Amino acid sequence: MATATTRLGAFLMVLYTCFADDINLIHKPDSAPVRLFTEEELKRYDGSEDGQPIYMAIKGVVFDVTKGKGFYGKGAAYNALVGRDSTRAVAKMSLDPADLTPDTEGLTADQLNSLEKVFEGTYKTKYPIAGYTAARILNPDGSPNKHFQPESQPQLRTKDEF
C-alpha cells in the first residue's frame, strides 16, 4: 500500500504531465512586445543605411515605411520625414525643417483633420507599426501614460503588452 505522500507525488506528476504544455504556453507571448523608441534611436532608421528598416513616427506611432523606400529612402522625395516624429509636417503637408516635429500646437482645424485622415487612411492601413515614441507611452515625468492604447494592429495586442 502506498503512503499518502507517494500518492500525492504521483498525482502531482500526472497533473504536471497533463498540463505541462498549458503551463508553458502562459509564458510564451504570441506577439512581439511593444517597442519604445527614444528620439535618438529613431534617428538611426532614417533610410541612410542599406539593409536597415526605415521608420517614421506620426502622433507618436512609429511606422515601418521600408516598403515605401522609393518615397522615403535615401535621396527620395519624402526622406526628410523619416527617422523622427513628423506629425506637424504631415498635418501641414510640409517638408520645411521647422515642421519636422511632433508638436501640433497652433495647427488649424483643417490641418488637424488632414493629419487624422492621413494617419488613419494611409499610414495605419498601409504600414506596419514598429513601436511608439517615448512621448506616446510616457508622461513628461517618465511615468507610464495610463491612457496609452496600442493601435489596432494584429501584432500588437493590449493583453500581451500591458
JSON list of C-alpha atoms in Angstrom, two decimals:
[
{"chain": "A", "resi": 1, "resn": "MET", "atom": "CA", "xyz": [0.00, 0.00, 0.00]},
{"chain": "A", "resi": 2, "resn": "ALA", "atom": "CA", "xyz": [1.37, 3.37, -1.00]},
{"chain": "A", "resi": 3, "resn": "THR", "atom": "CA", "xyz": [1.64, 6.12, 1.54]},
{"chain": "A", "resi": 4, "resn": "ALA", "atom": "CA", "xyz": [-0.28, 9.38, 1.22]},
{"chain": "A", "resi": 5, "resn": "THR", "atom": "CA", "xyz": [2.93, 11.21, 0.30]},
{"chain": "A", "resi": 6, "resn": "THR", "atom": "CA", "xyz": [3.68, 8.78, -2.52]},
{"chain": "A", "resi": 7, "resn": "ARG", "atom": "CA", "xyz": [0.11, 9.03, -3.83]},
{"chain": "A", "resi": 8, "resn": "LEU", "atom": "CA", "xyz": [0.26, 12.83, -3.71]},
{"chain": "A", "resi": 9, "resn": "GLY", "atom": "CA", "xyz": [3.60, 12.82, -5.55]},
{"chain": "A", "resi": 10, "resn": "ALA", "atom": "CA", "xyz": [2.21, 10.51, -8.24]},
{"chain": "A", "resi": 11, "resn": "PHE", "atom": "CA", "xyz": [-0.92, 12.68, -8.55]},
{"chain": "A", "resi": 12, "resn": "LEU", "atom": "CA", "xyz": [1.17, 15.84, -8.94]},
{"chain": "A", "resi": 13, "resn": "MET", "atom": "CA", "xyz": [3.34, 14.14, -11.57]},
{"chain": "A", "resi": 14, "resn": "VAL", "atom": "CA", "xyz": [0.21, 13.17, -13.54]},
{"chain": "A", "resi": 15, "resn": "LEU", "atom": "CA", "xyz": [-1.10, 16.74, -13.27]},
{"chain": "A", "resi": 16, "resn": "TYR", "atom": "CA", "xyz": [2.22, 18.17, -14.40]},
{"chain": "A", "resi": 17, "resn": "THR", "atom": "CA", "xyz": [2.39, 15.75, -17.34]},
{"chain": "A", "resi": 18, "resn": "CYS", "atom": "CA", "xyz": [-1.17, 16.53, -18.42]},
{"chain": "A", "resi": 19, "resn": "PHE", "atom": "CA", "xyz": [-0.89, 20.29, -18.12]},
{"chain": "A", "resi": 20, "resn": "ALA", "atom": "CA", "xyz": [2.78, 20.97, -18.83]},
{"chain": "A", "resi": 21, "resn": "ASP", "atom": "CA", "xyz": [2.09, 22.31, -22.31]},
{"chain": "A", "resi": 22, "resn": "ASP", "atom": "CA", "xyz": [-0.62, 24.63, -20.98]},
{"chain": "A", "resi": 23, "resn": "ILE", "atom": "CA", "xyz": [1.65, 25.88, -18.22]},
{"chain": "A", "resi": 24, "resn": "ASN", "atom": "CA", "xyz": [4.43, 26.64, -20.68]},
{"chain": "A", "resi": 25, "resn": "LEU", "atom": "CA", "xyz": [2.06, 28.50, -23.00]},
{"chain": "A", "resi": 26, "resn": "ILE", "atom": "CA", "xyz": [1.29, 31.01, -20.28]},
{"chain": "A", "resi": 27, "resn": "HIS", "atom": "CA", "xyz": [4.87, 32.22, -20.52]},
{"chain": "A", "resi": 28, "resn": "LYS", "atom": "CA", "xyz": [5.09, 32.40, -24.33]},
{"chain": "A", "resi": 29, "resn": "PRO", "atom": "CA", "xyz": [3.76, 35.65, -25.78]},
{"chain": "A", "resi": 30, "resn": "ASP", "atom": "CA", "xyz": [2.21, 35.22, -29.22]},
{"chain": "A", "resi": 31, "resn": "SER", "atom": "CA", "xyz": [3.29, 38.65, -30.41]},
{"chain": "A", "resi": 32, "resn": "ALA", "atom": "CA", "xyz": [6.28, 40.91, -30.21]},
{"chain": "A", "resi": 33, "resn": "PRO", "atom": "CA", "xyz": [6.29, 43.31, -27.26]},
{"chain": "A", "resi": 34, "resn": "VAL", "atom": "CA", "xyz": [5.58, 46.98, -27.88]},
{"chain": "A", "resi": 35, "resn": "ARG", "atom": "CA", "xyz": [8.84, 48.70, -28.75]},
{"chain": "A", "resi": 36, "resn": "LEU", "atom": "CA", "xyz": [9.64, 52.08, -27.27]},
{"chain": "A", "resi": 37, "resn": "PHE", "atom": "CA", "xyz": [11.79, 54.43, -29.37]},
{"chain": "A", "resi": 38, "resn": "THR", "atom": "CA", "xyz": [13.72, 57.34, -27.99]},
{"chain": "A", "resi": 39, "resn": "GLU", "atom": "CA", "xyz": [14.29, 60.30, -30.29]},
{"chain": "A", "resi": 40, "resn": "GLU", "atom": "CA", "xyz": [17.95, 59.31, -30.66]},
{"chain": "A", "resi": 41, "resn": "GLU", "atom": "CA", "xyz": [17.13, 55.70, -31.50]},
{"chain": "A", "resi": 42, "resn": "LEU", "atom": "CA", "xyz": [14.55, 56.68, -34.11]},
{"chain": "A", "resi": 43, "resn": "LYS", "atom": "CA", "xyz": [17.17, 58.78, -35.93]},
{"chain": "A", "resi": 44, "resn": "ARG", "atom": "CA", "xyz": [19.05, 55.57, -36.77]},
{"chain": "A", "resi": 45, "resn": "TYR", "atom": "CA", "xyz": [16.21, 54.47, -39.06]},
{"chain": "A", "resi": 46, "resn": "ASP", "atom": "CA", "xyz": [16.36, 57.39, -41.49]},
{"chain": "A", "resi": 47, "resn": "GLY", "atom": "CA", "xyz": [16.99, 55.38, -44.66]},
{"chain": "A", "resi": 48, "resn": "SER", "atom": "CA", "xyz": [20.67, 56.25, -44.88]},
{"chain": "A", "resi": 49, "resn": "GLU", "atom": "CA", "xyz": [21.90, 52.70, -44.21]},
{"chain": "A", "resi": 50, "resn": "ASP", "atom": "CA", "xyz": [21.24, 49.95, -46.74]},
{"chain": "A", "resi": 51, "resn": "GLY", "atom": "CA", "xyz": [19.56, 46.91, -45.24]},
{"chain": "A", "resi": 52, "resn": "GLN", "atom": "CA", "xyz": [18.27, 48.88, -42.24]},
{"chain": "A", "resi": 53, "resn": "PRO", "atom": "CA", "xyz": [14.49, 49.40, -41.87]},
{"chain": "A", "resi": 54, "resn": "ILE", "atom": "CA", "xyz": [13.10, 52.88, -42.45]},
{"chain": "A", "resi": 55, "resn": "TYR", "atom": "CA", "xyz": [10.89, 54.22, -39.65]},
{"chain": "A", "resi": 56, "resn": "MET", "atom": "CA", "xyz": [8.72, 57.30, -39.42]},
{"chain": "A", "resi": 57, "resn": "ALA", "atom": "CA", "xyz": [6.58, 58.41, -36.49]},
{"chain": "A", "resi": 58, "resn": "ILE", "atom": "CA", "xyz": [3.25, 60.21, -36.67]},
{"chain": "A", "resi": 59, "resn": "LYS", "atom": "CA", "xyz": [1.35, 61.07, -33.50]},
{"chain": "A", "resi": 60, "resn": "GLY", "atom": "CA", "xyz": [3.93, 59.04, -31.56]},
{"chain": "A", "resi": 61, "resn": "VAL", "atom": "CA", "xyz": [3.26, 55.86, -33.55]},
{"chain": "A", "resi": 62, "resn": "VAL", "atom": "CA", "xyz": [6.37, 54.51, -35.28]},
{"chain": "A", "resi": 63, "resn": "PHE", "atom": "CA", "xyz": [5.59, 53.03, -38.69]},
{"chain": "A", "resi": 64, "resn": "ASP", "atom": "CA", "xyz": [7.88, 50.79, -40.72]},
{"chain": "A", "resi": 65, "resn": "VAL", "atom": "CA", "xyz": [7.80, 52.56, -44.11]},
{"chain": "A", "resi": 66, "resn": "THR", "atom": "CA", "xyz": [10.57, 50.39, -45.61]},
{"chain": "A", "resi": 67, "resn": "LYS", "atom": "CA", "xyz": [8.28, 49.08, -48.36]},
{"chain": "A", "resi": 68, "resn": "GLY", "atom": "CA", "xyz": [7.88, 52.71, -49.46]},
{"chain": "A", "resi": 69, "resn": "LYS", "atom": "CA", "xyz": [11.65, 53.07, -49.92]},
{"chain": "A", "resi": 70, "resn": "GLY", "atom": "CA", "xyz": [11.07, 54.82, -53.25]},
{"chain": "A", "resi": 71, "resn": "PHE", "atom": "CA", "xyz": [9.37, 57.64, -51.32]},
{"chain": "A", "resi": 72, "resn": "TYR", "atom": "CA", "xyz": [11.26, 57.54, -48.01]},
{"chain": "A", "resi": 73, "resn": "GLY", "atom": "CA", "xyz": [14.71, 56.10, -48.75]},
{"chain": "A", "resi": 74, "resn": "LYS", "atom": "CA", "xyz": [17.98, 58.00, -49.01]},
{"chain": "A", "resi": 75, "resn": "GLY", "atom": "CA", "xyz": [17.62, 60.80, -51.55]},
{"chain": "A", "resi": 76, "resn": "ALA", "atom": "CA", "xyz": [13.87, 60.17, -52.05]},
{"chain": "A", "resi": 77, "resn": "ALA", "atom": "CA", "xyz": [11.29, 62.96, -52.06]},
{"chain": "A", "resi": 78, "resn": "TYR", "atom": "CA", "xyz": [9.98, 62.34, -48.53]},
{"chain": "A", "resi": 79, "resn": "ASN", "atom": "CA", "xyz": [13.22, 61.25, -46.85]},
{"chain": "A", "resi": 80, "resn": "ALA", "atom": "CA", "xyz": [13.14, 64.33, -44.61]},
{"chain": "A", "resi": 81, "resn": "LEU", "atom": "CA", "xyz": [10.11, 62.81, -42.81]},
{"chain": "A", "resi": 82, "resn": "VAL", "atom": "CA", "xyz": [11.81, 59.59, -41.65]},
{"chain": "A", "resi": 83, "resn": "GLY", "atom": "CA", "xyz": [13.91, 58.89, -38.58]},
{"chain": "A", "resi": 84, "resn": "ARG", "atom": "CA", "xyz": [11.77, 61.23, -36.48]},
{"chain": "A", "resi": 85, "resn": "ASP", "atom": "CA", "xyz": [8.22, 62.09, -35.44]},
{"chain": "A", "resi": 86, "resn": "SER", "atom": "CA", "xyz": [6.95, 64.22, -38.33]},
{"chain": "A", "resi": 87, "resn": "THR", "atom": "CA", "xyz": [3.41, 64.82, -37.10]},
{"chain": "A", "resi": 88, "resn": "ARG", "atom": "CA", "xyz": [3.37, 68.58, -37.78]},
{"chain": "A", "resi": 89, "resn": "ALA", "atom": "CA", "xyz": [4.87, 68.16, -41.27]},
{"chain": "A", "resi": 90, "resn": "VAL", "atom": "CA", "xyz": [2.23, 65.57, -42.20]},
{"chain": "A", "resi": 91, "resn": "ALA", "atom": "CA", "xyz": [-0.56, 67.80, -40.88]},
{"chain": "A", "resi": 92, "resn": "LYS", "atom": "CA", "xyz": [0.71, 70.76, -42.88]},
{"chain": "A", "resi": 93, "resn": "MET", "atom": "CA", "xyz": [1.82, 68.70, -45.91]},
{"chain": "A", "resi": 94, "resn": "SER", "atom": "CA", "xyz": [5.21, 70.36, -45.47]},
{"chain": "A", "resi": 95, "resn": "LEU", "atom": "CA", "xyz": [8.86, 69.41, -45.78]},
{"chain": "A", "resi": 96, "resn": "ASP", "atom": "CA", "xyz": [10.05, 72.59, -44.09]},
{"chain": "A", "resi": 97, "resn": "PRO", "atom": "CA", "xyz": [12.66, 71.61, -41.47]},
{"chain": "A", "resi": 98, "resn": "ALA", "atom": "CA", "xyz": [10.79, 73.73, -38.90]},
{"chain": "A", "resi": 99, "resn": "ASP", "atom": "CA", "xyz": [7.76, 71.44, -39.31]},
{"chain": "A", "resi": 100, "resn": "LEU", "atom": "CA", "xyz": [9.65, 68.17, -38.74]},
{"chain": "A", "resi": 101, "resn": "THR", "atom": "CA", "xyz": [8.40, 67.84, -35.18]},
{"chain": "A", "resi": 102, "resn": "PRO", "atom": "CA", "xyz": [5.69, 66.08, -33.15]},
{"chain": "A", "resi": 103, "resn": "ASP", "atom": "CA", "xyz": [4.36, 69.48, -31.98]},
{"chain": "A", "resi": 104, "resn": "THR", "atom": "CA", "xyz": [0.76, 70.15, -33.04]},
{"chain": "A", "resi": 105, "resn": "GLU", "atom": "CA", "xyz": [0.32, 73.41, -31.16]},
{"chain": "A", "resi": 106, "resn": "GLY", "atom": "CA", "xyz": [-1.21, 76.14, -33.31]},
{"chain": "A", "resi": 107, "resn": "LEU", "atom": "CA", "xyz": [-2.38, 73.85, -36.12]},
{"chain": "A", "resi": 108, "resn": "THR", "atom": "CA", "xyz": [-5.71, 74.78, -37.68]},
{"chain": "A", "resi": 109, "resn": "ALA", "atom": "CA", "xyz": [-8.77, 72.54, -37.52]},
{"chain": "A", "resi": 110, "resn": "ASP", "atom": "CA", "xyz": [-8.29, 71.75, -41.23]},
{"chain": "A", "resi": 111, "resn": "GLN", "atom": "CA", "xyz": [-4.67, 70.74, -40.65]},
{"chain": "A", "resi": 112, "resn": "LEU", "atom": "CA", "xyz": [-5.63, 68.52, -37.69]},
{"chain": "A", "resi": 113, "resn": "ASN", "atom": "CA", "xyz": [-8.40, 66.94, -39.78]},
{"chain": "A", "resi": 114, "resn": "SER", "atom": "CA", "xyz": [-5.92, 66.32, -42.60]},
{"chain": "A", "resi": 115, "resn": "LEU", "atom": "CA", "xyz": [-3.48, 64.77, -40.13]},
{"chain": "A", "resi": 116, "resn": "GLU", "atom": "CA", "xyz": [-6.14, 62.37, -38.86]},
{"chain": "A", "resi": 117, "resn": "LYS", "atom": "CA", "xyz": [-7.17, 61.35, -42.39]},
{"chain": "A", "resi": 118, "resn": "VAL", "atom": "CA", "xyz": [-3.60, 60.65, -43.47]},
{"chain": "A", "resi": 119, "resn": "PHE", "atom": "CA", "xyz": [-2.80, 58.87, -40.18]},
{"chain": "A", "resi": 120, "resn": "GLU", "atom": "CA", "xyz": [-5.86, 56.61, -40.36]},
{"chain": "A", "resi": 121, "resn": "GLY", "atom": "CA", "xyz": [-6.29, 56.29, -44.12]},
{"chain": "A", "resi": 122, "resn": "THR", "atom": "CA", "xyz": [-2.70, 55.98, -45.26]},
{"chain": "A", "resi": 123, "resn": "TYR", "atom": "CA", "xyz": [-0.24, 55.06, -42.54]},
{"chain": "A", "resi": 124, "resn": "LYS", "atom": "CA", "xyz": [-2.35, 52.77, -40.34]},
{"chain": "A", "resi": 125, "resn": "THR", "atom": "CA", "xyz": [-3.70, 50.92, -43.36]},
{"chain": "A", "resi": 126, "resn": "LYS", "atom": "CA", "xyz": [-0.52, 50.72, -45.41]},
{"chain": "A", "resi": 127, "resn": "TYR", "atom": "CA", "xyz": [2.42, 50.37, -42.99]},
{"chain": "A", "resi": 128, "resn": "PRO", "atom": "CA", "xyz": [3.01, 48.06, -40.01]},
{"chain": "A", "resi": 129, "resn": "ILE", "atom": "CA", "xyz": [3.58, 49.59, -36.61]},
{"chain": "A", "resi": 130, "resn": "ALA", "atom": "CA", "xyz": [7.15, 49.11, -35.34]},
{"chain": "A", "resi": 131, "resn": "GLY", "atom": "CA", "xyz": [6.50, 50.69, -31.93]},
{"chain": "A", "resi": 132, "resn": "TYR", "atom": "CA", "xyz": [5.87, 54.00, -30.22]},
{"chain": "A", "resi": 133, "resn": "THR", "atom": "CA", "xyz": [7.84, 57.06, -29.25]},
{"chain": "A", "resi": 134, "resn": "ALA", "atom": "CA", "xyz": [8.53, 57.68, -25.59]},
{"chain": "A", "resi": 135, "resn": "ALA", "atom": "CA", "xyz": [6.24, 60.72, -25.74]},
{"chain": "A", "resi": 136, "resn": "ARG", "atom": "CA", "xyz": [3.30, 58.49, -26.71]},
{"chain": "A", "resi": 137, "resn": "ILE", "atom": "CA", "xyz": [3.78, 55.94, -23.92]},
{"chain": "A", "resi": 138, "resn": "LEU", "atom": "CA", "xyz": [5.21, 58.05, -21.10]},
{"chain": "A", "resi": 139, "resn": "ASN", "atom": "CA", "xyz": [4.12, 61.18, -19.29]},
{"chain": "A", "resi": 140, "resn": "PRO", "atom": "CA", "xyz": [6.57, 64.11, -19.18]},
{"chain": "A", "resi": 141, "resn": "ASP", "atom": "CA", "xyz": [7.74, 62.95, -15.72]},
{"chain": "A", "resi": 142, "resn": "GLY", "atom": "CA", "xyz": [8.61, 59.49, -17.10]},
{"chain": "A", "resi": 143, "resn": "SER", "atom": "CA", "xyz": [5.69, 57.66, -15.50]},
{"chain": "A", "resi": 144, "resn": "PRO", "atom": "CA", "xyz": [3.52, 55.38, -17.69]},
{"chain": "A", "resi": 145, "resn": "ASN", "atom": "CA", "xyz": [0.68, 57.10, -19.54]},
{"chain": "A", "resi": 146, "resn": "LYS", "atom": "CA", "xyz": [-2.39, 55.24, -18.27]},
{"chain": "A", "resi": 147, "resn": "HIS", "atom": "CA", "xyz": [-4.38, 56.44, -21.29]},
{"chain": "A", "resi": 148, "resn": "PHE", "atom": "CA", "xyz": [-1.99, 54.84, -23.80]},
{"chain": "A", "resi": 149, "resn": "GLN", "atom": "CA", "xyz": [-3.70, 52.32, -26.05]},
{"chain": "A", "resi": 150, "resn": "PRO", "atom": "CA", "xyz": [-1.80, 50.45, -28.75]},
{"chain": "A", "resi": 151, "resn": "GLU", "atom": "CA", "xyz": [-3.15, 50.90, -32.25]},
{"chain": "A", "resi": 152, "resn": "SER", "atom": "CA", "xyz": [-5.31, 48.16, -33.70]},
{"chain": "A", "resi": 153, "resn": "GLN", "atom": "CA", "xyz": [-2.64, 46.02, -35.32]},
{"chain": "A", "resi": 154, "resn": "PRO", "atom": "CA", "xyz": [-2.67, 42.22, -35.22]},
{"chain": "A", "resi": 155, "resn": "GLN", "atom": "CA", "xyz": [0.92, 42.05, -33.95]},
{"chain": "A", "resi": 156, "resn": "LEU", "atom": "CA", "xyz": [0.25, 44.39, -31.01]},
{"chain": "A", "resi": 157, "resn": "ARG", "atom": "CA", "xyz": [-2.39, 43.21, -28.59]},
{"chain": "A", "resi": 158, "resn": "THR", "atom": "CA", "xyz": [-3.08, 45.04, -25.37]},
{"chain": "A", "resi": 159, "resn": "LYS", "atom": "CA", "xyz": [-3.46, 41.87, -23.30]},
{"chain": "A", "resi": 160, "resn": "ASP", "atom": "CA", "xyz": [0.03, 40.74, -24.29]},
{"chain": "A", "resi": 161, "resn": "GLU", "atom": "CA", "xyz": [1.75, 44.02, -23.63]},
{"chain": "A", "resi": 162, "resn": "PHE", "atom": "CA", "xyz": [0.22, 45.53, -20.51]}
]
